[in-house]
Amino acid sequence: MSDLRELYQTTILDHYKKPRNFGPLPGAERHAEGHNPLCGDRVTVHVRLEGDVVADVRFEGSGCAISTASASMMTEAVKGRTRADAERLFERFHHLITDPDGTAQGDDLGKLEVFSGVREYPTRIKCATLVWHALHSALGDAKEVSTE
Ligand code: ZN
């Protein structure tokens, strides 16, 4: 577990300092905002779909290291996936960080597995899932939505 904890810290700090896919997305037709009042995290997700595939996704906003790193890694993880596939990934991710037994670990989440460390900090779960909830809203039928 200590290796995972180290990887967790290194990976999250790296994505916090150098967020991937950060900024506006010209041509994006779907947007959603998320706000985590417990921590003060704010995130806006921009999505451009091609048919049913997430052709491009970017995010803006400001927040703590975990929310920023989660947003950065989410954009990398869902780009190129179908909407249904992205939703399934969200379910698995959510399970990974909330499952008290830890049985979801290693469920082909790739780099996202580092977030299993968040289980040890329950107040941080909202930080990690905020951007995924926003993505879920952006991929839904409504074009402009905001989540609390
Ligand atoms: Zn936070």
mmCIF file of C-alpha atoms and ligand atoms in Angstrom:
data_model
loop_
_atom_site.group_PDB
_atom_site.id
_atom_site.type_symbol
_atom_site.label_atom_id
_atom_site.label_comp_id
_atom_site.label_asym_id
_atom_site.label_seq_id
_atom_site.Cartn_x
_atom_site.Cartn_y
_atom_site.Cartn_z
ATOM 1 C CA MET A 1 0.000 0.000 0.000
ATOM 2 C CA SER A 2 2.872 2.411 0.649
ATOM 3 C CA ASP A 3 3.862 2.261 -3.020
ATOM 4 C CA LEU A 4 0.338 3.201 -3.973
ATOM 5 C CA ARG A 5 0.330 6.064 -1.492
ATOM 6 C CA GLU A 6 3.547 7.407 -2.959
ATOM 7 C CA LEU A 7 2.190 7.058 -6.479
ATOM 8 C CA TYR A 8 -0.985 8.768 -5.319
ATOM 9 C CA GLN A 9 0.888 11.782 -4.016
ATOM 10 C CA THR A 10 3.278 12.019 -6.957
ATOM 11 C CA THR A 11 0.579 11.639 -9.594
ATOM 12 C CA ILE A 12 -1.872 14.027 -7.958
ATOM 13 C CA LEU A 13 0.763 16.707 -7.436
ATOM 14 C CA ASP A 14 1.934 16.351 -11.030
ATOM 15 C CA HIS A 15 -1.579 16.827 -12.419
ATOM 16 C CA TYR A 16 -2.273 19.642 -9.951
ATOM 17 C CA LYS A 17 0.796 21.599 -11.043
ATOM 18 C CA LYS A 18 0.406 20.818 -14.757
ATOM 19 C CA PRO A 19 -3.283 20.149 -15.407
ATOM 20 C CA ARG A 20 -3.900 18.463 -18.767
ATOM 21 C CA ASN A 21 -6.644 19.696 -21.086
ATOM 22 C CA PHE A 22 -7.123 22.872 -19.060
ATOM 23 C CA GLY A 23 -8.836 25.861 -20.673
ATOM 24 C CA PRO A 24 -11.725 26.748 -22.950
ATOM 25 C CA LEU A 25 -12.733 24.399 -25.761
ATOM 26 C CA PRO A 26 -13.753 26.151 -28.975
ATOM 27 C CA GLY A 27 -16.584 24.306 -30.675
ATOM 28 C CA ALA A 28 -17.702 22.535 -27.531
ATOM 29 C CA GLU A 29 -21.460 22.213 -27.540
ATOM 30 C CA ARG A 30 -21.886 20.834 -24.043
ATOM 31 C CA HIS A 31 -20.903 22.471 -20.782
ATOM 32 C CA ALA A 32 -21.564 21.768 -17.123
ATOM 33 C CA GLU A 33 -20.466 23.340 -13.882
ATOM 34 C CA GLY A 34 -19.781 21.738 -10.564
ATOM 35 C CA HIS A 35 -19.293 23.347 -7.180
ATOM 36 C CA ASN A 36 -18.155 21.710 -3.977
ATOM 37 C CA PRO A 37 -19.091 24.119 -1.163
ATOM 38 C CA LEU A 38 -17.325 21.966 1.439
ATOM 39 C CA CYS A 39 -13.956 22.710 -0.063
ATOM 40 C CA GLY A 40 -14.587 25.643 -2.409
ATOM 41 C CA ASP A 41 -13.773 23.683 -5.574
ATOM 42 C CA ARG A 42 -15.296 24.974 -8.794
ATOM 43 C CA VAL A 43 -15.044 23.255 -12.139
ATOM 44 C CA THR A 44 -16.547 23.725 -15.585
ATOM 45 C CA VAL A 45 -16.395 20.875 -18.087
ATOM 46 C CA HIS A 46 -16.557 21.474 -21.843
ATOM 47 C CA VAL A 47 -17.336 18.556 -24.145
ATOM 48 C CA ARG A 48 -17.344 18.241 -27.916
ATOM 49 C CA LEU A 49 -19.121 15.146 -29.144
ATOM 50 C CA GLU A 50 -18.736 13.538 -32.532
ATOM 51 C CA GLY A 51 -21.772 11.334 -32.819
ATOM 52 C CA ASP A 52 -21.705 9.383 -29.603
ATOM 53 C CA VAL A 53 -17.979 9.746 -28.946
ATOM 54 C CA VAL A 54 -16.309 12.256 -26.651
ATOM 55 C CA ALA A 55 -14.095 13.776 -29.334
ATOM 56 C CA ASP A 56 -12.615 16.388 -27.011
ATOM 57 C CA VAL A 57 -13.015 17.429 -23.408
ATOM 58 C CA ARG A 58 -11.444 20.267 -21.427
ATOM 59 C CA PHE A 59 -12.010 21.853 -18.054
ATOM 60 C CA GLU A 60 -11.651 25.201 -16.295
ATOM 61 C CA GLY A 61 -11.949 26.298 -12.717
ATOM 62 C CA SER A 62 -10.026 26.308 -9.510
ATOM 63 C CA GLY A 63 -9.891 24.034 -6.541
ATOM 64 C CA CYS A 64 -7.741 21.906 -4.302
ATOM 65 C CA ALA A 65 -5.068 19.508 -5.530
ATOM 66 C CA ILE A 66 -7.411 16.513 -5.537
ATOM 67 C CA SER A 67 -10.221 18.182 -7.492
ATOM 68 C CA THR A 68 -7.798 19.642 -10.045
ATOM 69 C CA ALA A 69 -5.869 16.406 -10.476
ATOM 70 C CA SER A 70 -9.103 14.442 -10.758
ATOM 71 C CA ALA A 71 -10.367 16.809 -13.470
ATOM 72 C CA SER A 72 -7.084 16.593 -15.350
ATOM 73 C CA MET A 73 -7.026 12.801 -15.240
ATOM 74 C CA MET A 74 -10.728 12.518 -16.071
ATOM 75 C CA THR A 75 -10.204 14.421 -19.326
ATOM 76 C CA GLU A 76 -7.393 12.068 -20.297
ATOM 77 C CA ALA A 77 -9.413 9.009 -19.346
ATOM 78 C CA VAL A 78 -12.642 9.747 -21.212
ATOM 79 C CA LYS A 79 -11.370 11.319 -24.418
ATOM 80 C CA GLY A 80 -12.173 9.010 -27.305
ATOM 81 C CA ARG A 81 -14.735 6.991 -25.349
ATOM 82 C CA THR A 82 -18.420 6.748 -26.132
ATOM 83 C CA ARG A 83 -20.834 8.463 -23.754
ATOM 84 C CA ALA A 84 -21.950 5.117 -22.345
ATOM 85 C CA ASP A 85 -18.357 4.041 -21.840
ATOM 86 C CA ALA A 86 -17.513 7.306 -20.057
ATOM 87 C CA GLU A 87 -20.513 6.814 -17.753
ATOM 88 C CA ARG A 88 -19.390 3.283 -16.937
ATOM 89 C CA LEU A 89 -15.939 4.595 -16.101
ATOM 90 C CA PHE A 90 -17.525 7.114 -13.718
ATOM 91 C CA GLU A 91 -19.420 4.299 -11.981
ATOM 92 C CA ARG A 92 -16.262 2.267 -11.541
ATOM 93 C CA PHE A 93 -14.316 5.320 -10.377
ATOM 94 C CA HIS A 94 -17.021 6.177 -7.852
ATOM 95 C CA HIS A 95 -16.990 2.616 -6.598
ATOM 96 C CA LEU A 96 -13.201 2.666 -6.312
ATOM 97 C CA ILE A 97 -13.095 5.660 -3.994
ATOM 98 C CA THR A 98 -16.192 4.948 -1.899
ATOM 99 C CA ASP A 99 -16.031 1.173 -1.468
ATOM 100 C CA PRO A 100 -15.047 0.589 2.167
ATOM 101 C CA ASP A 101 -13.921 -2.978 1.482
ATOM 102 C CA GLY A 102 -11.583 -1.951 -1.267
ATOM 103 C CA THR A 103 -12.781 -4.782 -3.466
ATOM 104 C CA ALA A 104 -13.048 -2.524 -6.493
ATOM 105 C CA GLN A 105 -9.322 -1.991 -6.553
ATOM 106 C CA GLY A 106 -7.625 -2.858 -9.807
ATOM 107 C CA ASP A 107 -10.788 -2.833 -11.865
ATOM 108 C CA ASP A 108 -8.978 -1.757 -15.050
ATOM 109 C CA LEU A 109 -9.146 1.918 -14.181
ATOM 110 C CA GLY A 110 -5.566 2.480 -15.238
ATOM 111 C CA LYS A 111 -4.004 5.598 -13.784
ATOM 112 C CA LEU A 112 -7.251 6.522 -12.041
ATOM 113 C CA GLU A 113 -6.484 3.792 -9.526
ATOM 114 C CA VAL A 114 -4.276 6.203 -7.615
ATOM 115 C CA PHE A 115 -7.478 7.829 -6.368
ATOM 116 C CA SER A 116 -8.252 4.763 -4.266
ATOM 117 C CA GLY A 117 -6.113 6.600 -1.666
ATOM 118 C CA VAL A 118 -8.975 9.092 -1.289
ATOM 119 C CA ARG A 119 -10.919 6.393 0.590
ATOM 120 C CA GLU A 120 -8.774 7.240 3.595
ATOM 121 C CA TYR A 121 -10.002 10.853 3.496
ATOM 122 C CA PRO A 122 -13.816 10.759 3.305
ATOM 123 C CA THR A 123 -14.124 14.552 3.209
ATOM 124 C CA ARG A 124 -12.122 14.489 -0.036
ATOM 125 C CA ILE A 125 -14.464 12.175 -1.912
ATOM 126 C CA LYS A 126 -16.521 15.102 -3.172
ATOM 127 C CA CYS A 127 -13.330 16.772 -4.393
ATOM 128 C CA ALA A 128 -12.438 13.702 -6.445
ATOM 129 C CA THR A 129 -15.923 13.067 -7.857
ATOM 130 C CA LEU A 130 -16.928 16.703 -8.535
ATOM 131 C CA VAL A 131 -15.625 16.798 -12.090
ATOM 132 C CA TRP A 132 -17.169 13.414 -12.879
ATOM 133 C CA HIS A 133 -20.580 14.637 -11.771
ATOM 134 C CA ALA A 134 -20.098 17.650 -14.034
ATOM 135 C CA LEU A 135 -19.114 15.373 -16.914
ATOM 136 C CA HIS A 136 -22.206 13.279 -16.261
ATOM 137 C CA SER A 137 -24.338 16.437 -16.505
ATOM 138 C CA ALA A 138 -22.570 17.565 -19.671
ATOM 139 C CA LEU A 139 -23.166 14.190 -21.307
ATOM 140 C CA GLY A 140 -26.841 14.190 -20.352
ATOM 141 C CA ASP A 141 -29.641 15.560 -22.447
ATOM 142 C CA ALA A 142 -29.686 19.047 -20.975
ATOM 143 C CA LYS A 143 -27.132 21.349 -22.561
ATOM 144 C CA GLU A 144 -26.579 23.762 -19.696
ATOM 145 C CA VAL A 145 -26.719 22.395 -16.195
ATOM 146 C CA SER A 146 -25.076 22.963 -12.914
ATOM 147 C CA THR A 147 -24.616 20.600 -10.026
ATOM 148 C CA GLU A 148 -24.068 21.286 -6.382
HETATM 149 ZN ZN ZN B 1 -11.407 20.029 -2.798
#
